[in-house]
Tab-separated table of C-alpha atoms and ligand atoms in Angstrom:
chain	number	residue	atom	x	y	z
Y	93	UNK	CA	-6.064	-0.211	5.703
Y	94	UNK	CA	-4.130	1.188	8.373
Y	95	UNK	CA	-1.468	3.143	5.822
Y	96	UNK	CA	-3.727	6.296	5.561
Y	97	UNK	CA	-1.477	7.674	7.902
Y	98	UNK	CA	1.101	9.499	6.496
Y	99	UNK	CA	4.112	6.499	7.741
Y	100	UNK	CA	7.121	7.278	5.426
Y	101	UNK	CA	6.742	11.081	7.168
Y	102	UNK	CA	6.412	9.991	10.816
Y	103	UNK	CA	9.319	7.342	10.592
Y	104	UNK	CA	11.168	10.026	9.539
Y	105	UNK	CA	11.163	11.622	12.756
Y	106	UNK	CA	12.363	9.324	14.684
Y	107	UNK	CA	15.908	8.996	13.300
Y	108	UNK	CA	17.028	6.213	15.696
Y	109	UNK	CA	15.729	2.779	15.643
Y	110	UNK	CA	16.696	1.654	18.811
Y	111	UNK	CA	13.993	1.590	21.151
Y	112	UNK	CA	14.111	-0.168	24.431
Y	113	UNK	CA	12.944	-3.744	24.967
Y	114	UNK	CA	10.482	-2.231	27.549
Y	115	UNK	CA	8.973	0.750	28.161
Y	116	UNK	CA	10.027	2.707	30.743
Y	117	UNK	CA	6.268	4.355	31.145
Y	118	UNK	CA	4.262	1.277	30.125
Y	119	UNK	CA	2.419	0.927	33.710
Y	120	UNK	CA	1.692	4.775	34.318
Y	121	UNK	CA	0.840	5.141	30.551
Y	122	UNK	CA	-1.611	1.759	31.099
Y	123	UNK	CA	-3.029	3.336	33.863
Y	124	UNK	CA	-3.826	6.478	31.546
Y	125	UNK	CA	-5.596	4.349	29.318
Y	126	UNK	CA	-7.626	3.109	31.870
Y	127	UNK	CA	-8.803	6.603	33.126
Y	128	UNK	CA	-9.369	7.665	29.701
Y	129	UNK	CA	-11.679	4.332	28.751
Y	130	UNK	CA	-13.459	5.308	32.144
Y	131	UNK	CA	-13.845	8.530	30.879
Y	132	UNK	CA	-14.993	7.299	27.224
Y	133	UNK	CA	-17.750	5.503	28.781
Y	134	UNK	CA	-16.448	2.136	28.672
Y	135	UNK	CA	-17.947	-0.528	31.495
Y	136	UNK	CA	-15.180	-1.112	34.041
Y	137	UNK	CA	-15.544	-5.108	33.362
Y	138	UNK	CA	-14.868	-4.464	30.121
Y	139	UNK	CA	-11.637	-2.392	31.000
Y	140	UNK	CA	-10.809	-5.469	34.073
Y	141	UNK	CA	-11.050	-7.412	31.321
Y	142	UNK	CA	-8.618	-6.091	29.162
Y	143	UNK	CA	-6.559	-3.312	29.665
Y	144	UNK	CA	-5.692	-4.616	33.538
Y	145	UNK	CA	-3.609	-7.137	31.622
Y	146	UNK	CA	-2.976	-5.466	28.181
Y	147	UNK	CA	0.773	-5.891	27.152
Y	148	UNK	CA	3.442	-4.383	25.731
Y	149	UNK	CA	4.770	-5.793	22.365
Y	150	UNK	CA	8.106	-4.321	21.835
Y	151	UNK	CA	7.642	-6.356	18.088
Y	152	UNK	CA	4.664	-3.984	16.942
Y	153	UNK	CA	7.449	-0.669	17.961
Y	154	UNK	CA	9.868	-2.417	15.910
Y	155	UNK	CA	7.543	-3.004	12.665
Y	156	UNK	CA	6.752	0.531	12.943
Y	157	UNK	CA	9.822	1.701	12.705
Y	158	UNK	CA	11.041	-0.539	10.513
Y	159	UNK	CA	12.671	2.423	7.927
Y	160	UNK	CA	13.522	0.550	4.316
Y	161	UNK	CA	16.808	1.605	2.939
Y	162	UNK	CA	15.661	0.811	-0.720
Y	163	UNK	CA	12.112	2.039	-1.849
Y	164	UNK	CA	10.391	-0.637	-3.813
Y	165	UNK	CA	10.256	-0.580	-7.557
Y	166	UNK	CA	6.685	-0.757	-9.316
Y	167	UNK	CA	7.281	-3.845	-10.961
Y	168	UNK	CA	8.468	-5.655	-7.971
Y	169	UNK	CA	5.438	-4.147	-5.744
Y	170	UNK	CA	2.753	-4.818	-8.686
Y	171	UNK	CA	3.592	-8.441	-9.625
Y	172	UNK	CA	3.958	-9.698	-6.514
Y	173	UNK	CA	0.333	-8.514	-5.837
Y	174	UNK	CA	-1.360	-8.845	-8.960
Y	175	UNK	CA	-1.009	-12.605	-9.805
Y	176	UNK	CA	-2.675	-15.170	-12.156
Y	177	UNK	CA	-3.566	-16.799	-8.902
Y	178	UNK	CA	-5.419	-14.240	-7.909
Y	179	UNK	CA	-7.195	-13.028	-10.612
Y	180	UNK	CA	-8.485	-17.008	-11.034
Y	181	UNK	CA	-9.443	-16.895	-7.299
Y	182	UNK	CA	-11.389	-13.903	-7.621
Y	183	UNK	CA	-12.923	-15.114	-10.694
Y	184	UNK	CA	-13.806	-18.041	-9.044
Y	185	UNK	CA	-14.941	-16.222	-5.498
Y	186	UNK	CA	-17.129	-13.895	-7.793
Y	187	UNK	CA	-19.177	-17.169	-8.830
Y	188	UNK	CA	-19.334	-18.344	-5.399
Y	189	UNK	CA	-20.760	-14.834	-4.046
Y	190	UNK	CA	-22.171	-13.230	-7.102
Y	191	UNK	CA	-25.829	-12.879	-5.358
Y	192	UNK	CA	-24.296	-10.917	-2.736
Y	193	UNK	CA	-21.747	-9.104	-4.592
Y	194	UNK	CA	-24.737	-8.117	-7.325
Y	195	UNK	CA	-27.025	-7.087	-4.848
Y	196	UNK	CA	-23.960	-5.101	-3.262
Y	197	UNK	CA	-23.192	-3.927	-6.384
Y	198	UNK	CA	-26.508	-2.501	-7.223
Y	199	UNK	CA	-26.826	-0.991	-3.163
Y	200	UNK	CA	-23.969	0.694	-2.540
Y	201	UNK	CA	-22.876	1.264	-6.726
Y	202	UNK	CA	-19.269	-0.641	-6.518
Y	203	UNK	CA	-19.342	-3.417	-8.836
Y	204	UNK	CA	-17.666	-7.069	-7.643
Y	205	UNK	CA	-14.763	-7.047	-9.142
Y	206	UNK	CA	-13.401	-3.997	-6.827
Y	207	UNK	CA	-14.472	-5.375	-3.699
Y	208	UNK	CA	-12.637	-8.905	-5.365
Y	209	UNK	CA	-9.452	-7.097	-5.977
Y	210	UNK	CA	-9.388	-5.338	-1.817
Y	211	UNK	CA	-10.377	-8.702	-0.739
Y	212	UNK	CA	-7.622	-10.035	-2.551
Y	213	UNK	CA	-5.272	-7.266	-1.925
Y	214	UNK	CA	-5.823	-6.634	1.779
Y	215	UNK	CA	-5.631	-10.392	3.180
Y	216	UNK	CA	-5.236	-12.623	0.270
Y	217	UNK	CA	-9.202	-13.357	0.043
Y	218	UNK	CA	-9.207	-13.899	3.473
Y	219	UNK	CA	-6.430	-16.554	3.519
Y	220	UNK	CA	-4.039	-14.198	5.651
Y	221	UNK	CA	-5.757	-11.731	8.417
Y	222	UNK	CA	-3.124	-11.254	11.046
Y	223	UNK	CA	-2.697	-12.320	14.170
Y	224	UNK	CA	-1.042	-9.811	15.975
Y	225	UNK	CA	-3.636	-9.512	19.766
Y	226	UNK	CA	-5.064	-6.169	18.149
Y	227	UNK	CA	-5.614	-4.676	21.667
Y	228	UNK	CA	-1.877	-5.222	22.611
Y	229	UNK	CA	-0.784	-3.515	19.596
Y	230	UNK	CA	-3.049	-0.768	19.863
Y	231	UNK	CA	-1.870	-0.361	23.470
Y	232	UNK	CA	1.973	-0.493	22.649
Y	233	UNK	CA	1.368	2.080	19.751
Y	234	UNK	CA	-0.913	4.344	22.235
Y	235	UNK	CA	2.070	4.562	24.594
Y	236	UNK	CA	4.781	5.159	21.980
Y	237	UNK	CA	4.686	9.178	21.708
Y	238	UNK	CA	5.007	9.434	17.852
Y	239	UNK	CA	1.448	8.720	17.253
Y	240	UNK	CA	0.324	8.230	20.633
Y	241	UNK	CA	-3.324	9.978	20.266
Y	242	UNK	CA	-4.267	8.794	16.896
Y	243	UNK	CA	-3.417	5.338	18.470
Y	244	UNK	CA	-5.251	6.237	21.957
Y	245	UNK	CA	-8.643	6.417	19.762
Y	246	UNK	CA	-8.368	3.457	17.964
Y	247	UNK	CA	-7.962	2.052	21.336
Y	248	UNK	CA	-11.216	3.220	22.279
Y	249	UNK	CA	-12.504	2.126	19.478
Y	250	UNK	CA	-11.624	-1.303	20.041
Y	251	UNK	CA	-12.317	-1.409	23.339
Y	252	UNK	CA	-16.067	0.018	22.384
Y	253	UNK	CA	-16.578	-2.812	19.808
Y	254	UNK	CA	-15.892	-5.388	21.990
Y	255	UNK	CA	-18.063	-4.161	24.434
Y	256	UNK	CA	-20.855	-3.710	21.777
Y	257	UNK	CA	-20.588	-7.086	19.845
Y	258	UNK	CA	-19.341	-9.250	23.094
Y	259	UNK	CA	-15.581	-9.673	21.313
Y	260	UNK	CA	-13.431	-12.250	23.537
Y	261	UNK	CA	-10.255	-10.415	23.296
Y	262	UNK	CA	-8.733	-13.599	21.614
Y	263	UNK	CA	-10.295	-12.878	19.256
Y	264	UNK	CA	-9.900	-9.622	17.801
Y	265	UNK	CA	-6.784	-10.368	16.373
Y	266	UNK	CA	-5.321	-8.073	13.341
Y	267	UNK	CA	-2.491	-6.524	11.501
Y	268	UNK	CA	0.329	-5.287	13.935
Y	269	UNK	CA	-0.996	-1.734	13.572
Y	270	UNK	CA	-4.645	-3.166	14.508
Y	271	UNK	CA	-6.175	-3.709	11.305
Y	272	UNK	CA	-8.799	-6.157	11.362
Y	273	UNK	CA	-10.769	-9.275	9.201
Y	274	UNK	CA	-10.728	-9.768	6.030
Y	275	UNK	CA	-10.448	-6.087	4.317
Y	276	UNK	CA	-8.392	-5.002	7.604
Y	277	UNK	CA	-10.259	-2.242	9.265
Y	278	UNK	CA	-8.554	-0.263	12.171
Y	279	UNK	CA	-11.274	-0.199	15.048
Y	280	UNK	CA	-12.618	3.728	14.329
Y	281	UNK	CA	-13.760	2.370	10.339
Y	282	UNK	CA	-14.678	-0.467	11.955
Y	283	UNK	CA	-17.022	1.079	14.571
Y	284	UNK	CA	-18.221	3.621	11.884
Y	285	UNK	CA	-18.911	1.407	8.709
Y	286	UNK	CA	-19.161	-2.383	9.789
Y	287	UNK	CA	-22.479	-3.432	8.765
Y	288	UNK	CA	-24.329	-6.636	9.945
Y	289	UNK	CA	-24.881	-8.400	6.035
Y	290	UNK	CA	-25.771	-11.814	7.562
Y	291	UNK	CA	-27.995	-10.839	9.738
Y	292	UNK	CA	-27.190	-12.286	12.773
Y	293	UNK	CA	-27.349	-9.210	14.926
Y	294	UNK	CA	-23.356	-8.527	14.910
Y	295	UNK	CA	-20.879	-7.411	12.136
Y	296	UNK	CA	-18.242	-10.202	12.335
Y	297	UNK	CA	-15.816	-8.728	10.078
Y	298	UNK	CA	-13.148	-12.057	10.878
Y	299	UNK	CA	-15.760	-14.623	10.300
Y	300	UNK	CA	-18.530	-13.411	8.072
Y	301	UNK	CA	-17.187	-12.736	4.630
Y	302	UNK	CA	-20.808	-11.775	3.849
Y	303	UNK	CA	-20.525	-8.887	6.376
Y	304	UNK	CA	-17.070	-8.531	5.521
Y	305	UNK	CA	-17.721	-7.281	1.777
Y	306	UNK	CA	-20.605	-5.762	2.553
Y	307	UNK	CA	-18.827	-3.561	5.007
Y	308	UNK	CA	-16.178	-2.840	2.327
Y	309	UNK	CA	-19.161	-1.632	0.307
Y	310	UNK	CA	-20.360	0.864	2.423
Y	311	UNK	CA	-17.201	2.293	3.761
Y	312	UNK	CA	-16.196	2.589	-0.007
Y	313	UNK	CA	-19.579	4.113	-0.753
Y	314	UNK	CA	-18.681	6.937	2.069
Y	315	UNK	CA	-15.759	7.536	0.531
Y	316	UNK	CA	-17.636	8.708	-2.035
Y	317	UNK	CA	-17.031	5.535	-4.718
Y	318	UNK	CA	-18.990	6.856	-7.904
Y	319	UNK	CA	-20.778	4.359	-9.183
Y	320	UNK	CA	-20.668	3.690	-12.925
Y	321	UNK	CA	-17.290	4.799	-13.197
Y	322	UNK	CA	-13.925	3.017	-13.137
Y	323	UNK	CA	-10.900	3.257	-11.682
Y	324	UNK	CA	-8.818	4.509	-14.101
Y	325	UNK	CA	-7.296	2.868	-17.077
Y	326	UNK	CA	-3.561	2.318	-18.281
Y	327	UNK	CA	-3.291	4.480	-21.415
Y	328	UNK	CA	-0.606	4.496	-24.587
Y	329	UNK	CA	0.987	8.085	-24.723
Y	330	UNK	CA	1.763	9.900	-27.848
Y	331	UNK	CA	5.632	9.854	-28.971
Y	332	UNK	CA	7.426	12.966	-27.892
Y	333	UNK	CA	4.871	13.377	-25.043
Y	334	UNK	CA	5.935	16.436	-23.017
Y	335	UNK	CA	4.848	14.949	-19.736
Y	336	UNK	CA	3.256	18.570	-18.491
Y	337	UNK	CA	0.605	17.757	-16.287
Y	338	UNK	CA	1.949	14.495	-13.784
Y	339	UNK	CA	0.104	13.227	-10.631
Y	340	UNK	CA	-2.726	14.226	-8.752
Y	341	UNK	CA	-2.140	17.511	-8.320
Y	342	UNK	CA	-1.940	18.526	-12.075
Y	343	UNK	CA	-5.085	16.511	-13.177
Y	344	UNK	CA	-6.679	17.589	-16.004
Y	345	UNK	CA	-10.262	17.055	-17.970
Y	346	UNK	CA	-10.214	14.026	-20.168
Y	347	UNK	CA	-10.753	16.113	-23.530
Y	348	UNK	CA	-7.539	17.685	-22.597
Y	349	UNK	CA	-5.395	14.519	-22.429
Y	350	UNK	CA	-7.420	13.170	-25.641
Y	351	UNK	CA	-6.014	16.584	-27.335
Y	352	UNK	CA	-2.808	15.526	-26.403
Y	353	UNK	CA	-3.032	12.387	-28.208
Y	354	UNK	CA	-3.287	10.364	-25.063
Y	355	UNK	CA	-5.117	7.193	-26.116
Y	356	UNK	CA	-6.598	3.567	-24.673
Y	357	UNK	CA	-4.331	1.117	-24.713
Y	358	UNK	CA	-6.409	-0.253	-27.901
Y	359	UNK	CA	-6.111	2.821	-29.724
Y	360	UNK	CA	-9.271	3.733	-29.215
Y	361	UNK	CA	-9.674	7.348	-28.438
Y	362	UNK	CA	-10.655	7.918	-24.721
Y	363	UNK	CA	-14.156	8.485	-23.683
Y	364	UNK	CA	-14.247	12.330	-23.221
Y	365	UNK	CA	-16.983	13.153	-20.842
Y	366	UNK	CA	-15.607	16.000	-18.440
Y	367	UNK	CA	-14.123	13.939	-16.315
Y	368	UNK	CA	-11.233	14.653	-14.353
Y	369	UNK	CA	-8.098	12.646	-14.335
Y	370	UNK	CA	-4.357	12.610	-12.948
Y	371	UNK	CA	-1.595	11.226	-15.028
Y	372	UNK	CA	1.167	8.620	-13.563
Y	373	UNK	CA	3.810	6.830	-14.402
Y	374	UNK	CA	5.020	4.440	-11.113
Y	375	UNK	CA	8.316	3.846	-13.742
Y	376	UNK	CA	8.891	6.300	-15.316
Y	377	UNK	CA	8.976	6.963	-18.922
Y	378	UNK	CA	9.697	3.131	-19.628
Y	379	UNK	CA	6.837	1.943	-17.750
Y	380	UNK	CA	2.913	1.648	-18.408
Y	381	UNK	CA	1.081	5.125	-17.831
Y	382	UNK	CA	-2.171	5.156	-15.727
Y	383	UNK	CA	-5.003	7.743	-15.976
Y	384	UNK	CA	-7.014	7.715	-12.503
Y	385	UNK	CA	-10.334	9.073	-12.530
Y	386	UNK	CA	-12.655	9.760	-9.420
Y	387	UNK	CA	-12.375	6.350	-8.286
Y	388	UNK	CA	-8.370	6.031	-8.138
Y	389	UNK	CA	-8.668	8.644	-5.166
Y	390	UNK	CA	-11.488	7.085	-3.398
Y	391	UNK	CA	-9.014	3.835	-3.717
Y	392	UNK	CA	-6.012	5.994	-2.022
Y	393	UNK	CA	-8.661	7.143	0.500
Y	394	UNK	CA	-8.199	3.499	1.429
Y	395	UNK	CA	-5.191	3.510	1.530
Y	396	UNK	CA	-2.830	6.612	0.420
Y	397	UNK	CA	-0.292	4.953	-2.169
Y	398	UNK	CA	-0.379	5.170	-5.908
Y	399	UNK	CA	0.533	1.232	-6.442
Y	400	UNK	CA	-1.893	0.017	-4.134
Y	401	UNK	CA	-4.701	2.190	-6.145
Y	402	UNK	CA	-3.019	0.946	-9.502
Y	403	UNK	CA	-2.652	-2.404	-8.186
Y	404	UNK	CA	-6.505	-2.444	-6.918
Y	405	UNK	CA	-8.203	-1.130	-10.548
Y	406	UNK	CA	-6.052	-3.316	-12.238
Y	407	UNK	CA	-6.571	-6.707	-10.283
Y	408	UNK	CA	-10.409	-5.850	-10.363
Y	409	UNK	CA	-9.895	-5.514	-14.090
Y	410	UNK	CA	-8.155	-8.555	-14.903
Y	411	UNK	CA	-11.270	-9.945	-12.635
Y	412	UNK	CA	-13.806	-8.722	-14.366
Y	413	UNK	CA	-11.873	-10.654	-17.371
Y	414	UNK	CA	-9.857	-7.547	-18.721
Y	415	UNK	CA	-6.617	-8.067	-19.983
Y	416	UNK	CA	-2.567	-8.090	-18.674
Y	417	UNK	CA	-0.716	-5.033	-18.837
Y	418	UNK	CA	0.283	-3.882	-21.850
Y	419	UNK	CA	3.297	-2.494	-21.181
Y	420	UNK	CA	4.725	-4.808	-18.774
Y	421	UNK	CA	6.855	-2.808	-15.592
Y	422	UNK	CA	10.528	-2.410	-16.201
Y	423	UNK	CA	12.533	-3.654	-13.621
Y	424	UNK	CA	14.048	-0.704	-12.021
Y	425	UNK	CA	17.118	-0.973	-10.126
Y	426	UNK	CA	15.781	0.001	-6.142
Y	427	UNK	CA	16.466	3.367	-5.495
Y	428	UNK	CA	18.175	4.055	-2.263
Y	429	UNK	CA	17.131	6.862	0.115
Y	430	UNK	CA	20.821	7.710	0.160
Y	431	UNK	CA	21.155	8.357	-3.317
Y	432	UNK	CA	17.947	10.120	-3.280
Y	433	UNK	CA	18.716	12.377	-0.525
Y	434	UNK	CA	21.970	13.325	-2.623
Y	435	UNK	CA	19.591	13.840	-5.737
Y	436	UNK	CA	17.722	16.249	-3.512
Y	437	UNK	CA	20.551	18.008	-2.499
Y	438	UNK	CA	21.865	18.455	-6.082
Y	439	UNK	CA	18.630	19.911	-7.025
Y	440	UNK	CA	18.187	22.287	-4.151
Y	441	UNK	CA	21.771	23.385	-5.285
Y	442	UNK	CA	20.885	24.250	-8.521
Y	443	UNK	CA	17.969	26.431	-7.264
Y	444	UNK	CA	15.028	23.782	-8.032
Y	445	UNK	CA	13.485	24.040	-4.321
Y	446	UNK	CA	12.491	20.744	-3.288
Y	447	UNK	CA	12.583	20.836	0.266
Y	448	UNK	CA	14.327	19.336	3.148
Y	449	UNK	CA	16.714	16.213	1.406
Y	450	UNK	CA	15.046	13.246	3.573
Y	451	UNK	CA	15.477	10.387	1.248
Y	452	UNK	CA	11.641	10.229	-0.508
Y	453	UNK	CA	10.433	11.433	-3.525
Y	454	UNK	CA	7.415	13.315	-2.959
Y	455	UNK	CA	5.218	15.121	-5.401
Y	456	UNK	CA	7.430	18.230	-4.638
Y	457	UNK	CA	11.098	16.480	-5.434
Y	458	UNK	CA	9.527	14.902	-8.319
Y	459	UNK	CA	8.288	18.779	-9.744
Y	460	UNK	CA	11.779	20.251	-9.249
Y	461	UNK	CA	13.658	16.790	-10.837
Y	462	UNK	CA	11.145	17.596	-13.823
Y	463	UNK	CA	11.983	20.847	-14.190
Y	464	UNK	CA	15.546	20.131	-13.979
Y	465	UNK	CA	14.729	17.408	-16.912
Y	466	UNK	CA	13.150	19.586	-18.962
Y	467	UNK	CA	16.303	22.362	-18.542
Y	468	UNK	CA	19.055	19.695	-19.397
Y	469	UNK	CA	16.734	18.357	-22.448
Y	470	UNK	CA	16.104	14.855	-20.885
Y	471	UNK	CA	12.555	13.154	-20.500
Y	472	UNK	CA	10.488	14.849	-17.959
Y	473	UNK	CA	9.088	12.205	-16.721
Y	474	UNK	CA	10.202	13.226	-12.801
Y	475	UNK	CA	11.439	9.849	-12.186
Y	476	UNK	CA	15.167	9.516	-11.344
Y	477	UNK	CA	16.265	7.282	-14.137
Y	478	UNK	CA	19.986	7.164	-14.914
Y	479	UNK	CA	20.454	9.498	-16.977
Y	480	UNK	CA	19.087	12.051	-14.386
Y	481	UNK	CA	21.691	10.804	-11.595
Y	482	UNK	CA	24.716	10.670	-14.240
Y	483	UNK	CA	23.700	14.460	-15.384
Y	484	UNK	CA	23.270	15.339	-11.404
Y	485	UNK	CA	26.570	13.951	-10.370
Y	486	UNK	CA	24.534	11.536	-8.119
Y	487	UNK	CA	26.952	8.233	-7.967
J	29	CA	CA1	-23.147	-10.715	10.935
């Protein structure tokens, strides 16, 4: 849950990868952290007890700057999270826990099969959790200057649970960024939305799978989860669609993509209450095409990435005994940021402004490659297929 932050942008910034073994500032910058714990309130056992012998982990630098050259394609990010495996072990977890997850359901208004599918998404129902020491990482990443005060507070907030629930440091082990238990909370949702489900006076998000979902409840409730709604759906688009409106920022009422002849999947017309929803297609034209409502940005609230939210309602569907895909994702040969950088620069040539070339397509590269689709009479569809690089002169 830690990918809120805006990663791809910050990694950018850092154009060199080499970082020393040890850092130079560790002690003075440890001794920082100290003052500031002091200063937050925090009991100076507590801080003897962990930040007098807190370490650097030059690993946790190196994850986070750990820059692929290839961005993933859809189908190889979807399939390898959406399994039959885990749609069966979610079915089968649902029996196990349906009294909680109904009476969760009916409390905080998201039904079982989403909390099922973040379970499942986040560590493998609980199978994989991390075990990166959480303060360590948390530490290295607070003296590392990229992100070094959104880092500092998680500290804190570690630092503060542990002092409020009587943590041995041992234990509060976590992704290398310092997400934690079974739906991976960094320490600040942690502190804010952890609740106690069990009952036994302290929200064990590690070792209580009953506090555990019922803490994914609530934070998903704050992010303002509506309940009765879905996700989204995938959707069957009309032949010669135009592809006008694409992604969040273009979202439209639902009567407006029924009048454009977008339909379910069964060819049923869509449900047309006034409901708001964004338009994507994580392959391009070939691919399946996703409507998200409400819901599909509460999901990126979780964690900012289309797949993920796609990848979420779709795993909760197949839970809740929906269906596979019905149009499978292509594969897609990986795009490289080099080539996309050189896409970029074609396109800012030819006057479609899409910024500064770094490598990513973001929702304003993918506006000025559709325009430039629609002017050369290819399928707007703003994904670089190859047609797109042939007519760009992108090798
Ligand atoms: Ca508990």
């Amino acid at each position: 849950m830690f990918k809120s932050i805006p990663l791809a942008t910050a990694l950018i910034l850092s154009s060199s990868s080499v970082f020393a073994a040890e850092q130079p500032n560790w002690a003075s910058c440890v001794v920082e952290l100290q003052q500031k714990a002091k200063n937050e309130g925090l009991s100076q056992q507590t801080i003897d007890s962990t930040l007098a012998n807190v370490k650097y982990v030059p690993r946790v630098i190196e994850l986070d700057n750990k820059q692929p050259e290839f961005s993933q394609s859809f189908e190889n990010y979807f399939t390898k999270r959406v399994t039959d495996w885990r749609v069966a072990q979610g079915r089968k977890l649902y029996k196990e826990h349906k009294v909680l997850l109904d009476k969760l359901a009916k409390q905080y208004g998201v039904p079982p099969q989403y909390l099922l599918a973040f379970w499942g998404l986040e560590t493998n129902f609980g199978s994989y959790k991390g075990k990166m020491p959480v303060l360590d990482s948390l530490a290295t990443l607070a003296c590392d200057p990229r992100r070094s005060s959104y880092f500092t507070q998680e500290l804190m907030q570690a630092l503060k649970l542990k002092e409020r629930y009587s943590f041995a440091t041992s234990d509060m082990v976590g992704s290398w960024a310092g997400a934690m238990g079974h739906t991976q909370f960094m320490p600040s949702a942690y502190a804010k939305y952890a609740v106690d489900g069990d009952g036994d006076g302290k929200a064990d998000l590690w070792n209580s799978t009953e506090d555990a979902l019922t803490s994914a409840a609530h934070f998903l409730q704050n992010l303002g989860w509506k309940r009765n709604e879905r996700w989204g759906r995938e959707v069957t688009l009309p032949k010669d669609f135009s592809y006008e409106y694409l992604g969040k920022a273009q979202a439209q009422p639902l009567t407006r993509w029924a009048e454009l002849g977008i339909t379910q999947t069964s060819g049923s017309p869509l449900s047309t209450p006034d409901m708001q929803a964004a338009l994507y297609l994580p392959s391009g034209h070939t691919g399946p095409a996703f409507l998200g409502y409400d819901n599909f940005d509460v999901i990126m609230r979780w964690n900012r990435s289309t797949f993920y939210a796609i990848a979420v309602g779709h795993l909760a569907d197949r839970i809740n005994g929906g269906v596979a895909l019905k149009v499978a994702p292509p594969e897609m040969p990986s795009l490289s940021r080099a080539r996309v950088k050189e896409l970029q620069i074609q396109l800012n040539d030819r006057g479609y402004d899409v910024g500064k070339p770094d490598g990513i397509l973001g929702a304003n590269s993918v506006k000025g490659l559709q325009a430039y689709q629609r002017s050369q009479g290819l399928v707007a569809d703003g994904y670089p297929d190859e047609a797109t690089f042939k007519s760009l002169g992108v090798k």
